[in-house]
Coordinates of C-alpha atoms in Angstrom, one line a residue:
Chain A
M203 CA 0.0 0.0 0.0
N204 CA 1.1 3.6 -0.5
G205 CA 1.5 6.2 2.2
D206 CA -1.9 7.7 1.5
F207 CA -3.7 4.5 2.6
H208 CA -1.3 3.6 5.4
Y209 CA -1.5 7.1 6.9
Y210 CA -4.8 8.8 6.0
G211 CA -6.7 5.5 5.4
T212 CA -5.7 4.2 8.8
Y213 CA -6.7 7.5 10.4
C214 CA -10.2 7.2 8.9
A215 CA -10.5 3.5 9.8
A216 CA -9.4 4.3 13.4
L217 CA -12.1 7.0 13.6
L218 CA -14.8 4.7 12.4
A219 CA -13.6 2.0 14.9
G220 CA -14.3 4.5 17.7
Y221 CA -10.9 5.9 18.5
T222 CA -10.7 9.6 19.2
P223 CA -8.9 11.9 16.7
E224 CA -5.8 12.1 19.0
E225 CA -5.7 8.3 19.3
S226 CA -6.3 7.9 15.5
Q227 CA -3.4 10.3 14.9
N228 CA -1.1 8.1 16.9
I229 CA -2.3 4.9 15.2
C230 CA -1.9 6.3 11.7
Y231 CA 1.5 7.7 12.5
C232 CA 2.8 4.3 13.5
A233 CA 1.1 2.6 10.6
Q234 CA 3.1 4.9 8.3
L235 CA 6.3 4.7 10.4
V236 CA 6.6 1.0 9.4
D237 CA 7.6 2.1 5.9
H238 CA 10.3 4.4 7.3
C239 CA 11.8 2.6 10.3
T240 CA 15.1 1.6 8.6
R241 CA 18.5 0.9 10.3
T242 CA 19.5 4.4 9.2
F243 CA 16.6 5.9 11.0
L244 CA 17.2 3.7 14.1
K245 CA 20.8 4.8 14.2
R246 CA 19.7 8.4 14.2
A247 CA 17.0 7.8 16.8
N248 CA 19.1 5.7 19.1
G249 CA 16.9 2.7 18.5
P250 CA 17.9 -1.0 18.4
S251 CA 18.7 -2.1 14.9
I252 CA 16.7 -5.3 15.5
A253 CA 13.5 -3.1 15.4
A254 CA 14.0 -2.3 11.7
T255 CA 10.7 -2.7 9.8
T256 CA 12.0 -1.9 6.4
Q257 CA 15.2 -1.4 4.4
L258 CA 16.4 1.4 2.3
Q259 CA 17.7 0.7 -1.2
S260 CA 21.1 2.0 -0.1
E261 CA 21.0 -0.5 2.8
M262 CA 20.0 -3.4 0.5
I263 CA 22.9 -2.6 -1.9
N264 CA 25.3 -3.4 0.9
I265 CA 23.6 -6.7 2.0
D266 CA 25.2 -10.0 1.2
T267 CA 22.7 -12.4 -0.3
D268 CA 24.4 -15.2 1.6
I269 CA 22.2 -17.3 4.0
Q270 CA 22.4 -14.9 6.9
G271 CA 21.7 -11.9 4.6
L272 CA 18.7 -13.6 3.0
Q273 CA 17.3 -14.5 6.4
N274 CA 17.6 -10.9 7.6
I275 CA 15.9 -9.7 4.5
T276 CA 13.1 -12.3 4.9
R277 CA 12.6 -11.6 8.6
I278 CA 11.9 -7.9 7.8
W279 CA 9.9 -8.1 4.7
S280 CA 7.8 -11.2 5.5
A281 CA 7.0 -9.9 8.9
F282 CA 6.0 -6.3 8.1
H283 CA 5.1 -6.1 4.4
F284 CA 4.4 -9.6 3.0
L285 CA 2.8 -11.6 5.9
P286 CA 2.6 -15.2 4.7
R287 CA -0.9 -16.5 4.4
D288 CA -0.3 -20.2 5.0
L289 CA 2.9 -21.6 6.3
Y290 CA 1.7 -25.1 5.9
A291 CA 0.2 -24.7 2.4
E292 CA -0.2 -27.9 0.3
V293 CA 2.2 -27.1 -2.6
G294 CA 1.9 -30.3 -4.6
K295 CA 5.1 -29.8 -6.5
G296 CA 8.7 -28.9 -6.0
T297 CA 11.7 -29.6 -3.8
K298 CA 11.7 -28.7 -0.1
Q299 CA 13.6 -25.6 -1.1
Y300 CA 10.9 -24.5 -3.5
K301 CA 8.1 -25.3 -1.0
N302 CA 9.8 -23.2 1.7
K303 CA 9.6 -20.2 -0.6
Y304 CA 6.1 -20.9 -1.8
R305 CA 4.8 -21.0 1.7
L306 CA 6.0 -17.5 2.3
I307 CA 3.5 -16.1 -0.3
C308 CA 1.5 -13.3 1.2
G309 CA -2.2 -13.2 1.3
P310 CA -5.1 -11.9 3.5
N311 CA -6.9 -13.8 6.3
G312 CA -4.1 -16.2 7.2
E313 CA -3.4 -17.6 10.6
L314 CA -0.5 -15.2 11.0
L315 CA -2.8 -12.2 10.5
K316 CA -5.0 -13.4 13.4
E317 CA -1.9 -13.7 15.6
T318 CA -0.7 -10.3 14.4
V319 CA -3.9 -8.6 15.5
E320 CA -4.2 -10.6 18.7
L321 CA -0.6 -9.7 19.6
A322 CA -1.6 -6.0 19.6
K323 CA -4.6 -6.6 21.9
G324 CA -4.1 -4.8 25.3
K325 CA -1.0 -3.1 24.0
D326 CA -0.5 0.6 23.2
L327 CA -1.5 2.5 20.1
Q328 CA 1.9 2.0 18.5
A329 CA 1.2 -1.7 18.4
V330 CA -2.2 -1.1 16.9
G331 CA -0.8 1.1 14.1
L332 CA 1.9 -1.4 13.3
A333 CA -0.7 -4.2 13.1
M334 CA -2.8 -2.2 10.8
H335 CA 0.1 -1.6 8.4
V336 CA 0.7 -5.4 8.3
L337 CA -3.0 -6.1 7.8
A338 CA -3.4 -3.6 4.9
D339 CA -0.3 -5.0 3.1
T340 CA -1.7 -8.5 3.2
W341 CA -4.3 -7.3 0.7
A342 CA -2.2 -5.2 -1.5
H343 CA 0.8 -7.6 -1.7
T344 CA -1.1 -10.8 -2.2
Y345 CA 0.6 -13.4 -4.3
F346 CA 4.2 -12.1 -3.7
A347 CA 6.7 -13.3 -1.1
G348 CA 8.8 -11.3 1.3
T349 CA 12.0 -13.1 0.3
P350 CA 14.2 -12.8 -2.7
S351 CA 13.0 -15.4 -5.2
L352 CA 12.9 -15.5 -8.9
V353 CA 10.8 -18.6 -9.0
I354 CA 8.1 -17.0 -6.8
N355 CA 8.1 -13.3 -7.5
N356 CA 8.9 -13.1 -11.2
T357 CA 6.5 -11.8 -13.7
D358 CA 6.7 -12.1 -17.5
Y359 CA 5.3 -10.2 -20.5
H360 CA 1.8 -11.4 -19.8
I361 CA 0.5 -8.5 -17.7
Y362 CA -2.6 -6.5 -18.7
E363 CA -4.5 -3.7 -17.2
L364 CA -8.3 -4.3 -17.1
L365 CA -10.2 -1.2 -18.2
Q366 CA -13.9 -0.6 -18.2
V367 CA -14.8 1.0 -21.5
D368 CA -18.5 1.5 -22.3
G369 CA -19.5 -1.2 -19.9
K370 CA -17.1 -3.7 -21.4
T371 CA -13.8 -4.9 -20.0
E372 CA -10.8 -4.2 -22.2
R373 CA -7.3 -5.3 -21.8
R374 CA -4.3 -3.0 -22.2
H375 CA -0.9 -4.5 -22.2
I376 CA 1.5 -3.1 -19.6
S377 CA 5.2 -3.0 -20.4
F378 CA 7.5 -1.8 -17.7
G379 CA 10.3 0.6 -18.1
H380 CA 13.3 0.1 -15.9
N381 CA 14.6 3.6 -15.5
P382 CA 14.0 4.6 -11.9
A383 CA 14.1 8.3 -12.8
A384 CA 11.3 8.0 -15.3
K385 CA 7.9 9.2 -14.2
E386 CA 5.0 6.9 -14.2
D387 CA 1.9 7.9 -16.2
P388 CA -1.2 5.9 -15.3
E389 CA -3.2 7.5 -18.2
K390 CA -0.8 6.1 -20.8
G391 CA -0.1 2.9 -18.9
A392 CA 3.6 3.7 -18.4
Y393 CA 4.9 2.0 -15.3
T394 CA 8.3 1.2 -13.8
G395 CA 9.4 -2.2 -12.6
S396 CA 12.5 -4.0 -11.4
I397 CA 14.8 -5.4 -14.1
Y398 CA 14.9 -9.1 -14.7
Q399 CA 17.7 -10.9 -12.9
S400 CA 18.1 -14.6 -13.4
S401 CA 19.7 -15.1 -10.1
E402 CA 17.3 -16.8 -7.7
N403 CA 18.3 -14.8 -4.6
S404 CA 18.9 -11.4 -6.3
I405 CA 17.2 -8.6 -4.3
M406 CA 15.6 -7.5 -7.6
N407 CA 13.4 -10.5 -7.0
L408 CA 12.2 -9.4 -3.6
G409 CA 8.5 -8.8 -3.1
H410 CA 6.5 -7.2 -5.9
G411 CA 9.3 -5.3 -7.6
R412 CA 8.8 -7.2 -10.9
A413 CA 5.3 -5.9 -11.0
G414 CA 6.4 -2.4 -10.2
H415 CA 4.0 -0.3 -8.1
L416 CA 0.8 -1.9 -9.4
P417 CA -0.1 -3.7 -6.2
D418 CA 0.1 -0.3 -4.4
Y419 CA -2.3 1.6 -6.7
S420 CA -5.9 1.6 -5.5
Y421 CA -7.5 2.2 -8.9
I422 CA -5.9 -0.6 -10.9
S423 CA -7.2 -4.0 -11.9
Y424 CA -4.8 -6.2 -13.7
A425 CA -4.3 -9.7 -15.0
Y426 CA -1.0 -11.5 -14.9
M427 CA 0.6 -14.9 -14.5
P428 CA 2.7 -15.2 -11.4
A429 CA 5.8 -17.3 -11.7
W430 CA 4.4 -19.9 -9.3
G431 CA 1.1 -20.2 -11.0
D432 CA 1.6 -22.9 -13.7
Y433 CA 0.6 -20.4 -16.4
H434 CA -2.8 -19.8 -14.8
E435 CA -3.9 -16.2 -15.0
I436 CA -4.7 -14.3 -11.9
I437 CA -6.8 -11.2 -11.7
K438 CA -5.9 -8.7 -9.1
N439 CA -8.7 -6.3 -8.4
N440 CA -7.3 -3.5 -6.2
P441 CA -10.5 -1.4 -5.8
H442 CA -12.2 -4.5 -4.4
D443 CA -9.2 -5.6 -2.3
Y444 CA -8.6 -2.1 -0.9
M445 CA -12.3 -1.9 0.2
Y446 CA -12.0 -5.2 2.0
A447 CA -8.7 -4.1 3.6
F448 CA -10.3 -0.9 4.9
A449 CA -13.4 -2.8 6.2
Q450 CA -11.2 -5.4 7.9
M451 CA -9.0 -2.6 9.5
V452 CA -12.1 -1.1 11.0
Y453 CA -13.2 -4.5 12.3
A454 CA -9.7 -5.3 13.7
M455 CA -9.5 -1.9 15.5
Q456 CA -13.0 -2.4 16.9
Y457 CA -11.7 -5.7 18.4
L458 CA -8.5 -4.0 19.6
R459 CA -10.5 -1.2 21.2
G460 CA -12.5 -3.7 23.1
G461 CA -15.8 -3.6 21.3
I462 CA -15.5 -7.2 20.0
D463 CA -14.5 -10.2 22.1
K464 CA -12.8 -12.3 19.6
F465 CA -11.0 -11.5 16.3
A466 CA -12.0 -13.7 13.4
T467 CA -10.4 -13.7 10.0
D468 CA -12.6 -13.0 6.9
T469 CA -14.8 -10.7 8.9
Y470 CA -15.4 -7.1 8.0
A471 CA -17.1 -4.0 9.5
W472 CA -19.4 -3.5 6.5
D473 CA -22.2 -1.9 8.6
T474 CA -19.8 0.6 10.1
I475 CA -18.4 1.8 6.8
K476 CA -21.7 1.7 4.9
P477 CA -22.3 5.5 5.2
Y478 CA -19.0 6.1 3.5
E479 CA -18.9 3.3 1.0
D480 CA -19.7 5.5 -2.0
D481 CA -16.9 7.9 -1.0
L482 CA -14.5 5.0 -0.8
K483 CA -15.6 3.5 -4.1
K484 CA -15.3 6.8 -5.8
M485 CA -11.8 7.3 -4.4
F486 CA -10.6 3.9 -5.4
A487 CA -11.9 4.4 -8.9
V488 CA -9.9 7.5 -9.8
R489 CA -6.8 6.9 -11.8
R490 CA -4.1 8.5 -9.7
T491 CA -1.3 7.3 -7.5
D492 CA -2.1 9.5 -4.5
D493 CA -5.5 9.6 -2.8
S494 CA -4.3 11.7 0.2
A495 CA -6.7 14.6 -0.6
D496 CA -9.8 12.4 -0.8
W497 CA -8.7 10.6 2.4
K498 CA -8.4 13.9 4.2
A499 CA -11.8 14.9 2.9
L500 CA -13.3 11.7 4.2
A501 CA -11.6 12.2 7.6
E502 CA -13.2 15.6 7.8
K503 CA -16.6 14.2 6.9
I504 CA -16.3 11.5 9.6
S505 CA -15.0 13.6 12.5
G506 CA -14.4 17.2 11.4
T507 CA -10.7 16.6 11.8
V508 CA -7.8 15.8 9.6
P509 CA -4.5 14.3 10.6
K510 CA -1.4 16.5 10.5
P511 CA 1.1 15.8 7.7
F512 CA 3.3 12.9 8.4
D513 CA 6.6 14.0 10.0
L514 CA 9.1 11.2 10.5
D515 CA 11.1 13.1 13.1
E516 CA 8.0 14.1 15.2
H517 CA 9.1 12.0 18.1
T518 CA 12.9 11.6 17.6
D519 CA 13.8 14.4 20.0
E520 CA 12.1 12.7 22.8
I521 CA 14.0 9.4 22.4
M522 CA 17.3 11.1 21.7
S523 CA 17.2 13.2 24.8
A524 CA 16.0 10.3 27.0
K525 CA 18.5 8.5 29.3
K526 CA 19.6 5.0 28.4
G527 CA 17.3 3.1 30.7
T528 CA 14.2 5.1 29.9
R529 CA 14.3 5.0 26.1
R530 CA 11.9 2.1 26.1
L531 CA 9.3 4.3 27.7
T532 CA 9.3 7.0 25.0
Y533 CA 6.9 7.1 22.1
L534 CA 9.3 5.6 19.7
G535 CA 10.5 3.2 22.3
H536 CA 7.0 1.7 22.5
F537 CA 6.9 1.4 18.7
F538 CA 10.3 -0.3 18.6
S539 CA 9.1 -2.8 21.3
A540 CA 6.0 -3.6 19.2
A541 CA 8.1 -4.1 16.1
I542 CA 10.5 -6.4 17.9
A543 CA 7.6 -8.4 19.4
H544 CA 5.9 -8.8 16.0
K545 CA 9.0 -9.7 14.1
S546 CA 9.8 -12.3 16.8
M547 CA 6.4 -13.8 16.6
V548 CA 6.5 -14.1 12.8
T549 CA 10.0 -15.4 12.7
T550 CA 9.1 -18.0 15.4
R551 CA 6.1 -19.2 13.4
I552 CA 8.1 -19.5 10.2
Y553 CA 10.8 -21.4 12.0
Q554 CA 8.3 -23.7 13.8
S555 CA 6.8 -24.6 10.4
G556 CA 10.1 -26.1 9.5
N557 CA 11.0 -23.3 7.1
P558 CA 14.6 -22.0 7.6
L559 CA 14.3 -18.9 5.4
A560 CA 13.7 -16.5 8.2
G561 CA 16.4 -18.0 10.4
K562 CA 16.2 -19.3 13.9
P563 CA 14.7 -17.1 16.6
K564 CA 16.4 -16.7 19.9
D565 CA 13.9 -18.7 21.9
A566 CA 13.5 -21.4 19.2
V567 CA 11.3 -24.4 19.8
K568 CA 12.2 -27.3 17.6
P569 CA 10.2 -27.2 14.4
Q570 CA 7.4 -29.7 14.1
K571 CA 7.5 -31.8 11.0
N572 CA 4.6 -31.2 8.7
E573 CA 2.6 -34.5 9.0
K574 CA 1.5 -34.5 5.4
E575 CA 5.0 -33.9 4.1
S576 CA 6.4 -36.7 6.3
D577 CA 3.9 -39.1 4.7
S578 CA 5.0 -38.3 1.2
E579 CA 8.7 -38.7 2.2
Chain B
M181 CA 27.6 -4.2 -3.3
S182 CA 28.6 -5.6 0.1
N183 CA 32.2 -5.6 1.2
W184 CA 32.5 -9.4 0.7
Q185 CA 31.2 -9.0 -2.9
R186 CA 33.8 -6.3 -3.5
I187 CA 36.5 -8.6 -2.2
R188 CA 35.3 -11.4 -4.3
K189 CA 35.3 -9.2 -7.5
I190 CA 38.9 -8.1 -6.7
L191 CA 40.0 -11.7 -6.1
V192 CA 38.4 -12.8 -9.4
S193 CA 40.2 -10.0 -11.3
L194 CA 43.5 -11.0 -9.7
F195 CA 42.9 -14.6 -10.6
M196 CA 42.2 -13.6 -14.2
I197 CA 45.4 -11.6 -14.4
I198 CA 47.4 -14.5 -13.0
W199 CA 45.7 -16.8 -15.5
A200 CA 46.6 -14.6 -18.4
V201 CA 50.2 -14.4 -17.3
L202 CA 50.2 -18.2 -16.8
I203 CA 48.9 -18.8 -20.3
W204 CA 51.7 -16.7 -21.8
I205 CA 54.4 -18.3 -19.7
L206 CA 53.3 -21.8 -20.4
N207 CA 53.2 -21.0 -24.1
I208 CA 56.7 -19.6 -24.1
Y209 CA 58.3 -22.5 -22.1
Y210 CA 56.1 -25.5 -23.1
G211 CA 54.2 -24.3 -26.2
T212 CA 50.9 -25.3 -24.6
G213 CA 49.1 -21.9 -24.7
Y214 CA 46.2 -23.1 -26.8
E215 CA 45.6 -26.1 -24.5
V216 CA 45.6 -24.0 -21.4
I217 CA 43.1 -21.6 -23.0
L218 CA 40.8 -24.4 -24.0
F219 CA 41.0 -25.9 -20.5
G220 CA 40.0 -22.6 -19.0
M221 CA 37.1 -22.2 -21.4
I222 CA 35.9 -25.8 -20.9
S223 CA 36.0 -25.4 -17.1
Y224 CA 34.1 -22.1 -17.2
L225 CA 31.4 -23.5 -19.5
L226 CA 31.1 -26.7 -17.6
I227 CA 30.7 -25.0 -14.2
H228 CA 28.1 -22.6 -15.5
S229 CA 26.1 -25.3 -17.3
I230 CA 26.0 -27.5 -14.2
R231 CA 24.9 -24.6 -12.1
L232 CA 22.1 -23.8 -14.5
L233 CA 20.9 -27.4 -14.7
V234 CA 21.0 -27.9 -11.0
F235 CA 19.0 -24.7 -10.5
Y236 CA 16.5 -25.9 -13.2
F237 CA 15.9 -29.3 -11.6
T238 CA 15.6 -28.0 -8.0
M239 CA 13.7 -24.8 -8.6
A240 CA 13.2 -23.3 -12.0
R241 CA 11.2 -26.2 -13.5
F242 CA 8.3 -25.1 -11.3
M243 CA 8.4 -21.6 -12.5
N244 CA 6.7 -20.1 -15.6
G245 CA 9.3 -19.8 -18.3
G246 CA 11.8 -21.9 -16.2
N247 CA 12.6 -24.1 -19.2
S248 CA 14.8 -21.3 -20.5
M249 CA 17.2 -22.2 -17.7
F250 CA 17.3 -25.8 -18.9
Y251 CA 17.9 -24.7 -22.5
R252 CA 20.7 -22.4 -21.5
G253 CA 22.3 -25.1 -19.4
I254 CA 22.2 -27.6 -22.2
L255 CA 23.5 -25.0 -24.7
L256 CA 26.5 -24.2 -22.4
L257 CA 27.1 -28.0 -21.9
N258 CA 27.1 -28.5 -25.7
L259 CA 29.5 -25.6 -26.1
A260 CA 31.8 -27.1 -23.4
V261 CA 31.8 -30.5 -25.3
F262 CA 32.4 -28.7 -28.6
T263 CA 35.3 -26.7 -27.1
F264 CA 36.8 -30.0 -25.8
S265 CA 36.6 -31.5 -29.3
L266 CA 38.5 -28.6 -30.8
N267 CA 41.8 -30.1 -29.5
S268 CA 41.7 -32.6 -32.4
F269 CA 40.9 -30.1 -35.1
P270 CA 43.2 -28.0 -37.2
K271 CA 44.6 -25.0 -35.4
A272 CA 42.9 -22.6 -37.9
L273 CA 39.5 -23.7 -36.6
L274 CA 40.6 -23.2 -33.0
V275 CA 41.8 -19.7 -33.9
A276 CA 38.5 -18.9 -35.6
Y277 CA 36.6 -20.2 -32.6
L278 CA 38.5 -18.2 -30.1
V279 CA 38.4 -15.0 -32.2
G280 CA 34.6 -15.6 -32.7
S281 CA 34.0 -16.1 -28.9
I282 CA 35.9 -12.9 -28.0
M283 CA 34.0 -10.9 -30.6
V284 CA 30.6 -12.2 -29.5
T285 CA 31.4 -11.5 -25.8
S286 CA 32.6 -8.0 -26.7
I287 CA 29.5 -7.3 -28.8
L288 CA 27.2 -8.5 -26.0
Q289 CA 29.1 -6.3 -23.6
I290 CA 28.5 -3.3 -25.8
F291 CA 24.9 -4.2 -26.1
H292 CA 24.5 -4.5 -22.3
A293 CA 26.2 -1.2 -21.9
F294 CA 23.6 0.5 -24.0
E295 CA 20.8 -1.3 -22.1
S296 CA 22.4 -0.2 -18.9
K297 CA 22.5 3.4 -20.1
K298 CA 18.7 3.3 -20.6
I299 CA 18.1 2.5 -17.0
N300 CA 20.7 4.9 -15.5
G301 CA 23.1 2.1 -14.7
H302 CA 26.9 2.0 -15.3
W303 CA 27.6 1.9 -19.0
K304 CA 30.8 3.9 -19.9
I305 CA 33.4 1.4 -18.7
P306 CA 31.6 -1.7 -20.1
L307 CA 31.2 0.1 -23.4
F308 CA 34.9 1.2 -23.5
N309 CA 35.9 -2.3 -22.5
G310 CA 33.9 -3.9 -25.3
I311 CA 35.2 -1.5 -28.0
L312 CA 38.7 -1.8 -26.8
T313 CA 38.7 -5.6 -26.9
I314 CA 37.3 -5.6 -30.5
G315 CA 39.8 -3.0 -31.5
V316 CA 42.8 -4.8 -30.0
T317 CA 41.6 -8.1 -31.5
L318 CA 41.4 -6.6 -35.0
F319 CA 44.6 -4.7 -34.7
I320 CA 46.6 -7.7 -33.7
L321 CA 45.0 -9.9 -36.4
V322 CA 45.7 -7.4 -39.2
F323 CA 48.9 -5.7 -38.3
I324 CA 50.9 -8.0 -35.9
K325 CA 51.7 -11.2 -37.8
I326 CA 53.0 -13.6 -35.3
D327 CA 52.1 -17.2 -34.8
E328 CA 50.9 -16.7 -31.3
A329 CA 48.6 -13.8 -32.2
I330 CA 45.5 -15.5 -30.9
I331 CA 47.2 -16.2 -27.5
L332 CA 48.2 -12.5 -27.3
I333 CA 44.6 -11.5 -28.2
Y334 CA 43.1 -13.8 -25.6
T335 CA 45.4 -12.8 -22.8
L336 CA 44.9 -9.1 -23.5
A337 CA 41.1 -9.6 -23.5
L338 CA 41.4 -11.4 -20.1
L339 CA 43.5 -8.5 -18.8
I340 CA 41.1 -5.9 -20.0
D341 CA 38.2 -7.7 -18.4
A342 CA 40.1 -8.2 -15.2
I343 CA 40.9 -4.4 -15.0
D344 CA 37.2 -3.7 -15.7
R345 CA 36.1 -5.9 -12.8
F346 CA 38.7 -4.3 -10.5
I347 CA 37.4 -0.8 -11.3
M348 CA 33.8 -1.9 -10.9
A349 CA 34.5 -3.3 -7.5
F350 CA 35.2 0.2 -6.2
R351 CA 32.3 1.9 -7.9
P352 CA 29.0 2.5 -6.0
N353 CA 26.3 0.1 -7.2
K354 CA 23.2 1.4 -8.8
L355 CA 20.2 -0.4 -7.7
I356 CA 16.9 -0.3 -9.5
T357 CA 14.3 -1.9 -7.4
I358 CA 10.8 -0.9 -6.6
Q359 CA 9.9 -0.1 -3.0

């Protein structure tokens, strides 16, 4: 998802879930912070490097794609941006190595999502914001994995935008440029994507890079053949998925706020968002890469308030001036704790499923052999 | 590029320089320059073909378009076998093969340089390297009439490539990914 959804969208969802504007401001700030909390930022903010929730391009340039480097990349990206849907998925083909990568494919309503939301229950607003970022990304980044993998994340020439013209669905071929300086033009269908790299573990093959920014644009529906899909075409309908993401965020925050006893996957707060459904549909239909203005208008419609512009350094002074033993109690300290707890949970679950790609967590419990796999072996 | 990747690039370039010098020395003292060149080429092609085929059978065969890895692996394997068979052919054919492979490699390098230019990547040194290698090859073939012309061409091409790798090891990498 782009910053407009993570920041302004989360603000609106928090308001609808019953949080006050001040609480919603904190939640949306932390939701957006997940896309900025790099090792570089942590060094500046005196934070622990283990709390990193993303990586800059300049940081990834200097990473070795040896086993440890890949595990570090996988821990961050799988935990915060490409939460795996099913760590025990029946793959039906492939070596163990292939299956391990396949089982990291992201998708909504997985068991890990339930654990993510439940982990934030009873915790502070920073944890809520972090959980909402992860939840939203499970919808946008579906079908891609948070580990470098050519055989999972590659796309080929078969990728078409689905356009509604006079009531009919038309296909327009999308060809990606690879010049990072070139501007994207949604009207002309000009997009930028990562260049093809035949090396399996190249960081060019991390996440949805090969599909460019398409997963993060709310307006676009497109058809493509993912590398793992046996030449079956998949249709990704972002307006539909973004609506579901928003409705699920509202539901999740209603649960976290205490209004609902138990969190269930595949459950949405349709009744709550109904008065604003048309506004959302209109917003997601407009062909543009930034919906911030419409989100702000929606926030004003809901509560008469708008969130202040995102300022990455809003809370850095507090933690930088805090004494060593009290940094944990600062605003950012709470966020770092939430990030570490979430990353630890996801890494543990991946390890316990018998998948070594995210490495071994510190308090590792021996992985349980997948019963179905042991039968076939 | 990580520090270890830089060190690896430097070590590979040093190995290539040593290899080029070794070819020349062995040719002078034992007259086995051609055999050593062939051995190097066969080893390179064999290692790369095996790597591709292993990757295909373990991973790429489950991927859309993964068959291309298999075809490339088989192609390289065939080239390795063909290169091995050149030992029993007249020297003129071996010379033509080596000149041809150097030319093809250099032309591909020039092509990649132009592709890299389109995406704001490094292109000047690879372009210069490709043109220099072609120029040196043609110059030696046309103007320097010695029996070991091809060995001179091959070792010079290796040295040019080694220096190119050495320089690239110290250049900042340009990364084009989507975040």
